[in-house]
PDB file of C-alpha atoms in Angstrom:
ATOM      1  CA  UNK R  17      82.599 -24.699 187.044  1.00  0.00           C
ATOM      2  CA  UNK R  18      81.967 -23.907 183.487  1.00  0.00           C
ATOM      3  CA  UNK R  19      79.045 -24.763 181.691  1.00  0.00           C
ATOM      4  CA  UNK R  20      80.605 -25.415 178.208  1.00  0.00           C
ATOM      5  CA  UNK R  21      79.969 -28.371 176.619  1.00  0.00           C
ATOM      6  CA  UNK R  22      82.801 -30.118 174.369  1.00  0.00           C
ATOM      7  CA  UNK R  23      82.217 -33.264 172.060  1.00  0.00           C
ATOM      8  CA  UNK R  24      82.772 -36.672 173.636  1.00  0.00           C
ATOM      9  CA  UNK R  25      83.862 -39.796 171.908  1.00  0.00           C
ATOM     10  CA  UNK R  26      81.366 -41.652 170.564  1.00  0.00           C
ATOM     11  CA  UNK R  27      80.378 -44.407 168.075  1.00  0.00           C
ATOM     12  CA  UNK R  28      79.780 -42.651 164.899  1.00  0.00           C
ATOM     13  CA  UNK R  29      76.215 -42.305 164.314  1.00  0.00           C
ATOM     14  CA  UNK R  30      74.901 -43.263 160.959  1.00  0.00           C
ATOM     15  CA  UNK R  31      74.077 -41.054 157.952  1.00  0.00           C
ATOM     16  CA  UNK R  32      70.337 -40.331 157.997  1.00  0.00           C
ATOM     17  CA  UNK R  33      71.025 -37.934 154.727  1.00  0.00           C
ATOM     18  CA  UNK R  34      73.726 -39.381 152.633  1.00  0.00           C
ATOM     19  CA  UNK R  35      74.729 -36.237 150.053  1.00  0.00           C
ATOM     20  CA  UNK R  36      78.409 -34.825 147.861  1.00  0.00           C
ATOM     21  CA  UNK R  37      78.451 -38.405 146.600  1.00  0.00           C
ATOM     22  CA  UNK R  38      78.831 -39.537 142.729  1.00  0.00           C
ATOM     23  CA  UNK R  39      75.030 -38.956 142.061  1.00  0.00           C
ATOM     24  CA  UNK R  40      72.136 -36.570 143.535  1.00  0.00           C
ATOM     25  CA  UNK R  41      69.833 -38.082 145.704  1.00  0.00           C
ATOM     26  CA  UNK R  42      66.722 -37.571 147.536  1.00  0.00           C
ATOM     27  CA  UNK R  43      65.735 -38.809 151.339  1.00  0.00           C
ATOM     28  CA  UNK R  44      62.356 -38.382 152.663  1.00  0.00           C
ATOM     29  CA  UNK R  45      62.758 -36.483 156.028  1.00  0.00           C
ATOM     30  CA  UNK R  46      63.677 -38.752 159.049  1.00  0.00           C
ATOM     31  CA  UNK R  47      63.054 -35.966 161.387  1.00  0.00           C
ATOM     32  CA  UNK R  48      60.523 -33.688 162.958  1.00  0.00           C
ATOM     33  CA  UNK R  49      59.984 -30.245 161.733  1.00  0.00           C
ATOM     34  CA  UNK R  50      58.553 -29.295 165.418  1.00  0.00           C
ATOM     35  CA  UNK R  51      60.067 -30.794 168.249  1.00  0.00           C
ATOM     36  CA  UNK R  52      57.974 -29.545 170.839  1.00  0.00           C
ATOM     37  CA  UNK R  53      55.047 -31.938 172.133  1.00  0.00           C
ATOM     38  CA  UNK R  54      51.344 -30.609 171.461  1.00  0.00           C
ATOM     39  CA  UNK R  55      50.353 -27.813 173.803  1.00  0.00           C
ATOM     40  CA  UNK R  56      54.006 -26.763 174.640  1.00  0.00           C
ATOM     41  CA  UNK R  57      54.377 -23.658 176.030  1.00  0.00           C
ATOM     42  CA  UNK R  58      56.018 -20.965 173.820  1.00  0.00           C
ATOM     43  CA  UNK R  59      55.478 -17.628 172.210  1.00  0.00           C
ATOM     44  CA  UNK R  60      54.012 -19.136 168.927  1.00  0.00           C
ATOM     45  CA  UNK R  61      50.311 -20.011 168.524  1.00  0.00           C
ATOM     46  CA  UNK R  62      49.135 -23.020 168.045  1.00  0.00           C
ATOM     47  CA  UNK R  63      47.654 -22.713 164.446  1.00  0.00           C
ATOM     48  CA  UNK R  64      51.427 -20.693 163.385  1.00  0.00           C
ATOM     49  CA  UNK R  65      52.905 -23.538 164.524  1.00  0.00           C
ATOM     50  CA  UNK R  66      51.033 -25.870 162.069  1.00  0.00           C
ATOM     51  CA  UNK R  67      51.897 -23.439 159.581  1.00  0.00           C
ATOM     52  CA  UNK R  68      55.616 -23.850 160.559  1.00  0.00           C
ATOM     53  CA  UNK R  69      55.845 -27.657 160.583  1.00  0.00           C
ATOM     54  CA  UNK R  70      53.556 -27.535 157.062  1.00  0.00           C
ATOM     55  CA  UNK R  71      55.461 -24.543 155.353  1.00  0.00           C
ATOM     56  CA  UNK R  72      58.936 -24.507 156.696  1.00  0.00           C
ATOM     57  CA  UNK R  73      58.627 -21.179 157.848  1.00  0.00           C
ATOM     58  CA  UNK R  74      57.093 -18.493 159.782  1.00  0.00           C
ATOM     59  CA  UNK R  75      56.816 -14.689 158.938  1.00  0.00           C
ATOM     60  CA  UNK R  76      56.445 -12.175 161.931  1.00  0.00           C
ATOM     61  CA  UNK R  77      55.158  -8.662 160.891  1.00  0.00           C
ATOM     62  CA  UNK R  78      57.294  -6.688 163.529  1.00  0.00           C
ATOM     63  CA  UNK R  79      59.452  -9.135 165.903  1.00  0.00           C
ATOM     64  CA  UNK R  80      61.454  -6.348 167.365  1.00  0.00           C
ATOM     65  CA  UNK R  81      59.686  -2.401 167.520  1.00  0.00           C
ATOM     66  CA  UNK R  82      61.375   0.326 165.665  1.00  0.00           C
ATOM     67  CA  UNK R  83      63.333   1.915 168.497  1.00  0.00           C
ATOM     68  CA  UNK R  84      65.222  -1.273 168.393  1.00  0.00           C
ATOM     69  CA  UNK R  85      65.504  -1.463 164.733  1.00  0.00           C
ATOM     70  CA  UNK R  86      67.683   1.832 165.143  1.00  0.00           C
ATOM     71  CA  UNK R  87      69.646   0.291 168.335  1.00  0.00           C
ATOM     72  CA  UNK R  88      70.475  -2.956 165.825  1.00  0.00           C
ATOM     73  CA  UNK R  89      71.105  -1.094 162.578  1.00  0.00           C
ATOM     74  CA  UNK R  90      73.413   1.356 164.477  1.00  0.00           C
ATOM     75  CA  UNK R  91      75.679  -1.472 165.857  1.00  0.00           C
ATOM     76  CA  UNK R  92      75.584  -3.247 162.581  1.00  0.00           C
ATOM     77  CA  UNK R  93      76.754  -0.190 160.526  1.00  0.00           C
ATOM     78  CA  UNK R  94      79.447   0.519 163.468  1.00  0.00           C
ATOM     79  CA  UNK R  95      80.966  -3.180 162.922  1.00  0.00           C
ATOM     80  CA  UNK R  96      80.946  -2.753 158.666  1.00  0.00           C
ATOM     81  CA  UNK R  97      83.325   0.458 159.345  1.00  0.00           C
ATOM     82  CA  UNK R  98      85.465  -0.589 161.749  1.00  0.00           C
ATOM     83  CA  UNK R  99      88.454  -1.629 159.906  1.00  0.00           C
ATOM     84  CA  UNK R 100      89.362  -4.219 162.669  1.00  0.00           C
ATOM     85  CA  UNK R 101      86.052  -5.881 161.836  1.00  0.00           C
ATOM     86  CA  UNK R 102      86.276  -5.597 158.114  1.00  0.00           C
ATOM     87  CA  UNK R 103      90.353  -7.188 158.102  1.00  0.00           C
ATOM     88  CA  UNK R 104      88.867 -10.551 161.132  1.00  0.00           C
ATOM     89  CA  UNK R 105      88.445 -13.409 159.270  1.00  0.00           C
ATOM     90  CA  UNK R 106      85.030 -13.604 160.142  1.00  0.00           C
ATOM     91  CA  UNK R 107      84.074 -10.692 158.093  1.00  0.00           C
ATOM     92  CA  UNK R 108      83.385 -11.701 154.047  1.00  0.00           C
ATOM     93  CA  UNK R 109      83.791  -9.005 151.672  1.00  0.00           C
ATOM     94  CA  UNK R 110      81.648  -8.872 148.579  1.00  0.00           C
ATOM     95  CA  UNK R 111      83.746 -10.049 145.671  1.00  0.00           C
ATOM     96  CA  UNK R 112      83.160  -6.819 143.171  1.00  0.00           C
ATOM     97  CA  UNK R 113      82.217  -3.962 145.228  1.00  0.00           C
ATOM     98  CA  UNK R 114      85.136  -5.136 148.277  1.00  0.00           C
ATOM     99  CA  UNK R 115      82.177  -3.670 150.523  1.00  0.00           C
ATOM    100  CA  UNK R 116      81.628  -6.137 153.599  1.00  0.00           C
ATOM    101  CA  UNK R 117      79.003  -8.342 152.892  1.00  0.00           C
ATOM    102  CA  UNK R 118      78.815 -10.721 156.104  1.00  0.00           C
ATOM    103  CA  UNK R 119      80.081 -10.552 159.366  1.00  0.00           C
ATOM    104  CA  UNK R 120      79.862 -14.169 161.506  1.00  0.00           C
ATOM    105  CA  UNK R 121      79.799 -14.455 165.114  1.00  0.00           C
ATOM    106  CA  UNK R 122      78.300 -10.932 166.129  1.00  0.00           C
ATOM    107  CA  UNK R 123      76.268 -12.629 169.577  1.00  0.00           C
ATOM    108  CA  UNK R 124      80.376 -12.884 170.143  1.00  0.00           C
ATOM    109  CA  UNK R 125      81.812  -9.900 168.769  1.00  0.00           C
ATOM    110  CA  UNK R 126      78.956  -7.353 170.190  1.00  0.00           C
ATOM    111  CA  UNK R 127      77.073  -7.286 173.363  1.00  0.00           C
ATOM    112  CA  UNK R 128      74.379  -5.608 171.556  1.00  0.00           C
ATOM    113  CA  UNK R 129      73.299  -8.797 169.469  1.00  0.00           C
ATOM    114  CA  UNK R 130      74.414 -11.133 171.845  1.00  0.00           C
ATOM    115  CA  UNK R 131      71.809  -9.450 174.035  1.00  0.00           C
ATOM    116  CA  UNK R 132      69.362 -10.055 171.142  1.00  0.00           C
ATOM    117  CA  UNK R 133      70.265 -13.996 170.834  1.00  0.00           C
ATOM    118  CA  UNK R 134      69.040 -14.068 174.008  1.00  0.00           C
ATOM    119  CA  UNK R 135      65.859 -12.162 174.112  1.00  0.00           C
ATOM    120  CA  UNK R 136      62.868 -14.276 174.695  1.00  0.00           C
ATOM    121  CA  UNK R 137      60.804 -13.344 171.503  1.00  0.00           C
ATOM    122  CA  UNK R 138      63.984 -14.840 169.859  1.00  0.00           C
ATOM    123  CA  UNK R 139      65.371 -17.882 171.312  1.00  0.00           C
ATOM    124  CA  UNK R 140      61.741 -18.652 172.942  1.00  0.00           C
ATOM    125  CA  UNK R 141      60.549 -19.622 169.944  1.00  0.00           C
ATOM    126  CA  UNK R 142      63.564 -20.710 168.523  1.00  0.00           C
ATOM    127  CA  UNK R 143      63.088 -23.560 171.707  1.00  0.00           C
ATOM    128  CA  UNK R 144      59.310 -24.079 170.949  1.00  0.00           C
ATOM    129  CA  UNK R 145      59.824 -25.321 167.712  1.00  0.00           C
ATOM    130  CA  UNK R 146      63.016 -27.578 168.670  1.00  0.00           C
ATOM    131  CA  UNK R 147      61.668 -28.401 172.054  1.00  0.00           C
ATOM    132  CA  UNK R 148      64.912 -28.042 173.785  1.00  0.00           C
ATOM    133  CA  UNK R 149      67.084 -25.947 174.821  1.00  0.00           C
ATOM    134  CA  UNK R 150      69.461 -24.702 172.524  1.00  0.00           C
ATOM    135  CA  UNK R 151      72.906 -22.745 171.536  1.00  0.00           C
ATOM    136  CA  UNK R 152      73.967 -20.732 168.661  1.00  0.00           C
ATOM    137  CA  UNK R 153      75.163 -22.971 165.761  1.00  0.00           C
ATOM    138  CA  UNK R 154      75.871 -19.473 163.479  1.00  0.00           C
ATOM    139  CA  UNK R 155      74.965 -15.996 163.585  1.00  0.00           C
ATOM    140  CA  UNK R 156      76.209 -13.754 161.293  1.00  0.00           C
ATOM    141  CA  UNK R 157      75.364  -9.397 159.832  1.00  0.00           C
ATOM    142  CA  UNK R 158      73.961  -9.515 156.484  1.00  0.00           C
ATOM    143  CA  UNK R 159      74.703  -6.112 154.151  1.00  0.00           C
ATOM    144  CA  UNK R 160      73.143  -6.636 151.084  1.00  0.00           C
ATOM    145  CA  UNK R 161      74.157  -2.687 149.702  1.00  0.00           C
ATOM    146  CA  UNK R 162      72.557  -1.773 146.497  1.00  0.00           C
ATOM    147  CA  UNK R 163      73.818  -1.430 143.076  1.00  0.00           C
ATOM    148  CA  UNK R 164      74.779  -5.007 142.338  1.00  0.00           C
ATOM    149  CA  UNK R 165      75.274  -6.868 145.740  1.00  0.00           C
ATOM    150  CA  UNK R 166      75.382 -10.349 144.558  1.00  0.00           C
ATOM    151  CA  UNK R 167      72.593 -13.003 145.559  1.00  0.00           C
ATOM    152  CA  UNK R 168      73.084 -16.483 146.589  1.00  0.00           C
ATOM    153  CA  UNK R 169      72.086 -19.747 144.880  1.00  0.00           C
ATOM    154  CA  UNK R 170      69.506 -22.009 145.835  1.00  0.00           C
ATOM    155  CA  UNK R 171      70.586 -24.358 148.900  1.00  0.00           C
ATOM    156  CA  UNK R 172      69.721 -26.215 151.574  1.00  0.00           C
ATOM    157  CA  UNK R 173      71.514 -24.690 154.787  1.00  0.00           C
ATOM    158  CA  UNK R 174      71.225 -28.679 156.617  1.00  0.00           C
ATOM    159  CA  UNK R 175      72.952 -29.741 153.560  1.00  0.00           C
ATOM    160  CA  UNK R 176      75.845 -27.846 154.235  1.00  0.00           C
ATOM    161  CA  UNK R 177      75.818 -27.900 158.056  1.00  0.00           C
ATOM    162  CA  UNK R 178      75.437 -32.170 157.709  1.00  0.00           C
ATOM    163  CA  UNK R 179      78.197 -32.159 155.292  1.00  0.00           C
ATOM    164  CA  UNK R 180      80.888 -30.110 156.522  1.00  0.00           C
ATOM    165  CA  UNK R 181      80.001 -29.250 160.133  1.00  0.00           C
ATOM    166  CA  UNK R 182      78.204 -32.351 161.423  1.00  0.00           C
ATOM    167  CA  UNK R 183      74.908 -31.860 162.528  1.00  0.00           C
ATOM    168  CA  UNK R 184      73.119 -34.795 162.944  1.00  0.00           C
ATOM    169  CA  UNK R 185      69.338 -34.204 162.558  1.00  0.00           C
ATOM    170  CA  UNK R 186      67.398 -31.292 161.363  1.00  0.00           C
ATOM    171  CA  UNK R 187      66.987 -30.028 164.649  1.00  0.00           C
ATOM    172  CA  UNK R 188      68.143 -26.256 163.393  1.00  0.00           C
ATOM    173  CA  UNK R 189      65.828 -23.307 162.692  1.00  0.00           C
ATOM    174  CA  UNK R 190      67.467 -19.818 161.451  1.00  0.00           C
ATOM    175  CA  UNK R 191      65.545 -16.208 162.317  1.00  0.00           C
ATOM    176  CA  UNK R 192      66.113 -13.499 159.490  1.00  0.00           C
ATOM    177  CA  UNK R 193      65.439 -10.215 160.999  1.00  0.00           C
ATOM    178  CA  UNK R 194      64.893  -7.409 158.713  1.00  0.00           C
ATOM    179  CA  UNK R 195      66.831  -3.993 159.538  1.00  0.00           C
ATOM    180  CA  UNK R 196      65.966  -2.767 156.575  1.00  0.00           C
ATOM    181  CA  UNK R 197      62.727  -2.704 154.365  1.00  0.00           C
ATOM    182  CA  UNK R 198      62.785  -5.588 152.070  1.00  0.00           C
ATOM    183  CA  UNK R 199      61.016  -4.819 148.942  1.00  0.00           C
ATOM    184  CA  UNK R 200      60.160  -7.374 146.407  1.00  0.00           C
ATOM    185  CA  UNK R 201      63.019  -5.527 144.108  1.00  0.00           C
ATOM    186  CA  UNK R 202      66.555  -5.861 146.332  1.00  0.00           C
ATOM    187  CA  UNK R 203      67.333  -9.200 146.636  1.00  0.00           C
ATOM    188  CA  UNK R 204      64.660 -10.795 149.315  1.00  0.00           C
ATOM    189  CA  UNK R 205      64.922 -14.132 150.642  1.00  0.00           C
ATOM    190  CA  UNK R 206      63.042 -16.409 148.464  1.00  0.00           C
ATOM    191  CA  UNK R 207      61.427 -20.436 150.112  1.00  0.00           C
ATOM    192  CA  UNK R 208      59.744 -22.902 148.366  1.00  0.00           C
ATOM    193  CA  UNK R 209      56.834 -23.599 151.018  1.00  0.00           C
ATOM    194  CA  UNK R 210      56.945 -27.221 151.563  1.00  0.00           C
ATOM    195  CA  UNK R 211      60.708 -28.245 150.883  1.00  0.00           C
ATOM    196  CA  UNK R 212      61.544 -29.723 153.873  1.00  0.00           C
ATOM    197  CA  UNK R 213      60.124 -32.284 153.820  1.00  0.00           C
ATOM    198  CA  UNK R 214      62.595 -33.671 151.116  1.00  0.00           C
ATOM    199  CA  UNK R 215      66.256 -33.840 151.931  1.00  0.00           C
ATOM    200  CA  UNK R 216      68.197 -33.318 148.329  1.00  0.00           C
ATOM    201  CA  UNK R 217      72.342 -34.882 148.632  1.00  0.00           C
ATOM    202  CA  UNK R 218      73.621 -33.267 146.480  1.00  0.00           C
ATOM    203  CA  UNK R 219      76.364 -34.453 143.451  1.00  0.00           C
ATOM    204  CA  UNK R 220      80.227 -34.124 144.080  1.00  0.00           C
ATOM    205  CA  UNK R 221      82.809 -33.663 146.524  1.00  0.00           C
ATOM    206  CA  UNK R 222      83.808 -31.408 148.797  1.00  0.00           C
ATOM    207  CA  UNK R 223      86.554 -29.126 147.911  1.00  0.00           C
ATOM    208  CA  UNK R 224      88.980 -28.489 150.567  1.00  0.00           C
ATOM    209  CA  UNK R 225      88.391 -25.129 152.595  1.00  0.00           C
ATOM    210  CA  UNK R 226      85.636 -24.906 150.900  1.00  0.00           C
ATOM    211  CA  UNK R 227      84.178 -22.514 152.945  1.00  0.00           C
ATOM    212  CA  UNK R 228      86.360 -19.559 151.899  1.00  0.00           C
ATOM    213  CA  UNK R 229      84.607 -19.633 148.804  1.00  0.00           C
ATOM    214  CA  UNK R 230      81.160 -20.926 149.312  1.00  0.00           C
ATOM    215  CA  UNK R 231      80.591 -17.856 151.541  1.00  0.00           C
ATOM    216  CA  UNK R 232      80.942 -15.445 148.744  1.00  0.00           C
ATOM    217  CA  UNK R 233      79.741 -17.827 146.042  1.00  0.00           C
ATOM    218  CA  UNK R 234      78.391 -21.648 146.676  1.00  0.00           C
ATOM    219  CA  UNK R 235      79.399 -24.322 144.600  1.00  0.00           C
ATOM    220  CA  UNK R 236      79.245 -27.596 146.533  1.00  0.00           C
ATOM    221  CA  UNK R 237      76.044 -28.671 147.809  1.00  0.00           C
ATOM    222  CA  UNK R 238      73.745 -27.037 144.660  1.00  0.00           C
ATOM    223  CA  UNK R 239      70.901 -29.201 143.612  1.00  0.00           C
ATOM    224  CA  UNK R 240      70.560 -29.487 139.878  1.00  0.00           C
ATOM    225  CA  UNK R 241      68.498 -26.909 137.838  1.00  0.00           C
ATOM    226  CA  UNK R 242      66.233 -30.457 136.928  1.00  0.00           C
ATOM    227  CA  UNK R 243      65.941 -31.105 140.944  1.00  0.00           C
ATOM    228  CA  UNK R 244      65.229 -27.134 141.704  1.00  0.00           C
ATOM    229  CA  UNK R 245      62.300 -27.455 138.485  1.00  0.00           C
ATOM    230  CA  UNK R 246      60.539 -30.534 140.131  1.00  0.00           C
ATOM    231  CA  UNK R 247      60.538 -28.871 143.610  1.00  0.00           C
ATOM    232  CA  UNK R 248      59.548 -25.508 142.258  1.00  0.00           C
ATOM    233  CA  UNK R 249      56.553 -26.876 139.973  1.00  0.00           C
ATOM    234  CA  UNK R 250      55.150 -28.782 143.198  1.00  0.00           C
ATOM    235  CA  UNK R 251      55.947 -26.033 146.078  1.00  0.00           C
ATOM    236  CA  UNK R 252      56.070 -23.178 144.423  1.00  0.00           C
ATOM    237  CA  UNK R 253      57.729 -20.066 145.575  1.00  0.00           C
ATOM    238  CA  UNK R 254      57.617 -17.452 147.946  1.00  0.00           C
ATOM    239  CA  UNK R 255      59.276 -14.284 148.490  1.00  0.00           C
ATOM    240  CA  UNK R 256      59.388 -12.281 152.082  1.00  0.00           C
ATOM    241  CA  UNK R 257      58.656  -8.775 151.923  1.00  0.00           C
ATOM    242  CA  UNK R 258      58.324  -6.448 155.285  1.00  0.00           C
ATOM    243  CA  UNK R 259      59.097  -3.516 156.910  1.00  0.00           C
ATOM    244  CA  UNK R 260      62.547  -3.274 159.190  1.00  0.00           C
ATOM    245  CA  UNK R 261      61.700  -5.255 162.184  1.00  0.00           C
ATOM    246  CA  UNK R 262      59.577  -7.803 160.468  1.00  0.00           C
ATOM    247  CA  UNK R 263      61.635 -11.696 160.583  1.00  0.00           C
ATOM    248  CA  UNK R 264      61.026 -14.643 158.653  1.00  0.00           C
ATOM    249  CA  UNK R 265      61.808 -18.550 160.811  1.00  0.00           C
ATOM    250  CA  UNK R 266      62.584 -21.254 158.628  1.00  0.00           C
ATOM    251  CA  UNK R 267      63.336 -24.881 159.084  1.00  0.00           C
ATOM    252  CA  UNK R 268      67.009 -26.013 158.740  1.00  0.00           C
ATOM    253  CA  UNK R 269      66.276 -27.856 155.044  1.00  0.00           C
ATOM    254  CA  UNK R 270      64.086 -25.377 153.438  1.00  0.00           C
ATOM    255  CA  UNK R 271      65.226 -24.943 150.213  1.00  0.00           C
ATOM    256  CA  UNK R 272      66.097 -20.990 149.721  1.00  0.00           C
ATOM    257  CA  UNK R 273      68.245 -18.652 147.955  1.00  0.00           C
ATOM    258  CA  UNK R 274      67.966 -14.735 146.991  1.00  0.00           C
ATOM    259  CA  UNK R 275      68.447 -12.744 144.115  1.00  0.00           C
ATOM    260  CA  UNK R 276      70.763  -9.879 143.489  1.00  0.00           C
ATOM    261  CA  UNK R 277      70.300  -6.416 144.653  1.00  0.00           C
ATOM    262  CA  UNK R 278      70.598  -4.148 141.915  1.00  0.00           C
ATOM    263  CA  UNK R 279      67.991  -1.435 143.063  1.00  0.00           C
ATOM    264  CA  UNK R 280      69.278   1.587 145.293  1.00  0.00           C
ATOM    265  CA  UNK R 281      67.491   0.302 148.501  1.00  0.00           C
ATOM    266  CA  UNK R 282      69.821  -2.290 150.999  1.00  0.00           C
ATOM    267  CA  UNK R 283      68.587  -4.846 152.639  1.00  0.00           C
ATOM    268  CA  UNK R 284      70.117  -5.599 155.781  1.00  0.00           C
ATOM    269  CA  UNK R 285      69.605  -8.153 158.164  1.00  0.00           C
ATOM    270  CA  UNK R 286      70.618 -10.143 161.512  1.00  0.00           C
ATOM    271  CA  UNK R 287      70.554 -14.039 161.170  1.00  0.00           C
ATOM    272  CA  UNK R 288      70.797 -16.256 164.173  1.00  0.00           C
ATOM    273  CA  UNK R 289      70.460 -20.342 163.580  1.00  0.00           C
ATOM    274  CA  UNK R 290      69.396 -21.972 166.813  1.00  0.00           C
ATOM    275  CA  UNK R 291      70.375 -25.903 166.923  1.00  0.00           C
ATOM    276  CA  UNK R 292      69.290 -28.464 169.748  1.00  0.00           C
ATOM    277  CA  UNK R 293      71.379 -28.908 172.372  1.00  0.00           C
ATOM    278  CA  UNK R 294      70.601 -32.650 171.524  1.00  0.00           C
ATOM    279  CA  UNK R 295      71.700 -32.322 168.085  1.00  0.00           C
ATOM    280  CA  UNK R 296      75.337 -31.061 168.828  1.00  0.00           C
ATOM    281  CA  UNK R 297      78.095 -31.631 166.133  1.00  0.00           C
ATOM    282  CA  UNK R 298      80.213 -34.867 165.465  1.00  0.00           C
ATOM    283  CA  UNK R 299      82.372 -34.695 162.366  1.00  0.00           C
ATOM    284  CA  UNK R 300      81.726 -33.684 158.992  1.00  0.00           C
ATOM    285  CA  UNK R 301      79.573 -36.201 157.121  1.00  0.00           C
ATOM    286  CA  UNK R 302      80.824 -35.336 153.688  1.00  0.00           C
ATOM    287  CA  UNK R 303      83.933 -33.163 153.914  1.00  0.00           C
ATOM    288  CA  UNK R 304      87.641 -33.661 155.190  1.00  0.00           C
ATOM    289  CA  UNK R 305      87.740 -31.551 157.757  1.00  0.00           C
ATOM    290  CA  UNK R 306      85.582 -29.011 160.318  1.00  0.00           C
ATOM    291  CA  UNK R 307      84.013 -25.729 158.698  1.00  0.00           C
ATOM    292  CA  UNK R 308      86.059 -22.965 161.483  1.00  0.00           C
ATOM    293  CA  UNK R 309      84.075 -22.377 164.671  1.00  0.00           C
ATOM    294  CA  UNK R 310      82.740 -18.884 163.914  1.00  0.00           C
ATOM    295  CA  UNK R 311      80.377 -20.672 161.119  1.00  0.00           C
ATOM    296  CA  UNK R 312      79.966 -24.219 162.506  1.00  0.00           C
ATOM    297  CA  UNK R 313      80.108 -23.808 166.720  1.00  0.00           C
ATOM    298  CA  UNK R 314      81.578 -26.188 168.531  1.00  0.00           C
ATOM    299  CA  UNK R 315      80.739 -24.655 171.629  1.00  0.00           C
ATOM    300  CA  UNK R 316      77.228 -26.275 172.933  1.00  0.00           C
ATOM    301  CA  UNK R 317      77.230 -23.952 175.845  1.00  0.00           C
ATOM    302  CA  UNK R 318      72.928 -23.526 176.015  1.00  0.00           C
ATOM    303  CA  UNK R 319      71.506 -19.702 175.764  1.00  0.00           C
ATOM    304  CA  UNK R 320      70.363 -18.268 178.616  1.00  0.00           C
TER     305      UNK R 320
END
């Protein structure tokens, strides 16, 4: 008996977060941030889970120990250089440099961060939070090299993931692990605390296959710079700095982006997004057709 889960027809469920229409709008959130009741069991204090459901995120000094750091960094530098890896369609190579900049699906391609997705420091809190259990919505290598990796615009992964790949609810948290130091100089992830409570749907349509260019540069689903000056002024922003090991959780609709690297230092890192096994897929809200399964799963199949 397998224990994959597959879609079933159902009656189309209605559009909590209406976005890509003629005109930007903005939803209050119709959804918790934590899922879990009061008191849940988990790996996460009580008064960092506050912090969670009031900032959007949650920054971990050292999540993994540097022995493993090494373990990690060694598998992710053995996928960039194998040149089966870099010519997979999963693997997105930076547009100047033609260095790999991504690679999507690693808890599938390697054992070694599949064995990670399901470490309990990981995908225990990753169920805290969306009190549930869960599966793997995207994981993906990030190689941010230095001397002019590019950055990427300021977004709203649900956005995107509502749009094109059909989640439902925000009922999706992400983990950025650090393999590499990340300075305030190469490119760090950058939140505005407080973001997600506001759902932003965006202005225009969705290109088709829009995904083979939004990975290297986004253009659908970018809030205006008037939009990304109001949220700014009232949440300010906050940029994640720590040593390799360190890893920053943040709700599905925190509104995020990075800078580019343009010091000598790269800034590497694993990213998992966790998604509620009661939140799986349905189609695309805004977009003719399915992202591919290594970036939007379709496989519901619960980590274990």
């Amino acid at each position: 008996m397998t224990d994959v889960l597959t879609p079933r027809t159902e009656t189309p469920r209605a559009d909590l977060y209406p976005t890509r229409g003629a005109a930007e709008v903005a939803t209050p959130r119709q959804d918790p941030v934590v899922w879990s009741a009061p008191g849940a069991p988990g790996p996460i204090e009580a008064d960092d889970l506050m912090g969670f459901e009031r900032d959007g995120f949650l920054a971990i000094d050292q999540l993994i120990a540097p022995d493993e750091v090494s373990l990690y960094r060694a598998e992710l530098d053995r996928l960039v250089s194998d040149p089966g890896v870099r010519a997979d369609e999963r693997s997105i190579i930076e547009p100047k440099s033609r260095d790999v900049r991504s690679v999507f699906e690693v808890h599938r391609i390697s054992e070694v961060f599949a064995k990670l997705v399901r470490d309990p420091r990981v995908v225990g809190r990753a169920r805290q939070i969306l009190g549930s259990d869960v599966y793997v919505h995207q994981s993906r290598i990030n190689v941010k090299p230095g001397f002019g990796a590019s950055g990427f615009y300021w977004h709203s992964d649900f956005e995107t993931w509502h749009a094109e790949d059909g989640l439902p609810n925000m009922r999706t948290v992400s983990v950025s692990i650090a393999l590499t130091e990340n300075y305030d100089t190469n490119g760090g992830l950058m939140i505005l605390p407080g973001s997600h409570k506001e759902f932003l749907g965006c202005a225009g349509r969705t290109p088709e296959d829009n995904y083979k260019r939004s990975l290297q540069m986004q253009d659908a689903g970018i809030p205006s710079d008037a939009a990304l000056t109001r949220m700014a002024d009232r949440h300010g922003i906050r940029l994640f700095t720590g040593k390799a090991g360190s890893a920053t959780w943040f709700d599905c609709n925190a509104m995020h982006g990075s800078g580019d690297n343009i010091t000598p230092y790269a800034r590497s890192n694993v990213f998992i997004v966790f998604n509620s096994v009661e939140n799986a897929a349905v189609e695309p809200f805004a977009a003719p057709v399915r992202r591919p399964e290594f970036i939007g799963a379709r496989d519901f199949t619960p980590v274990r």
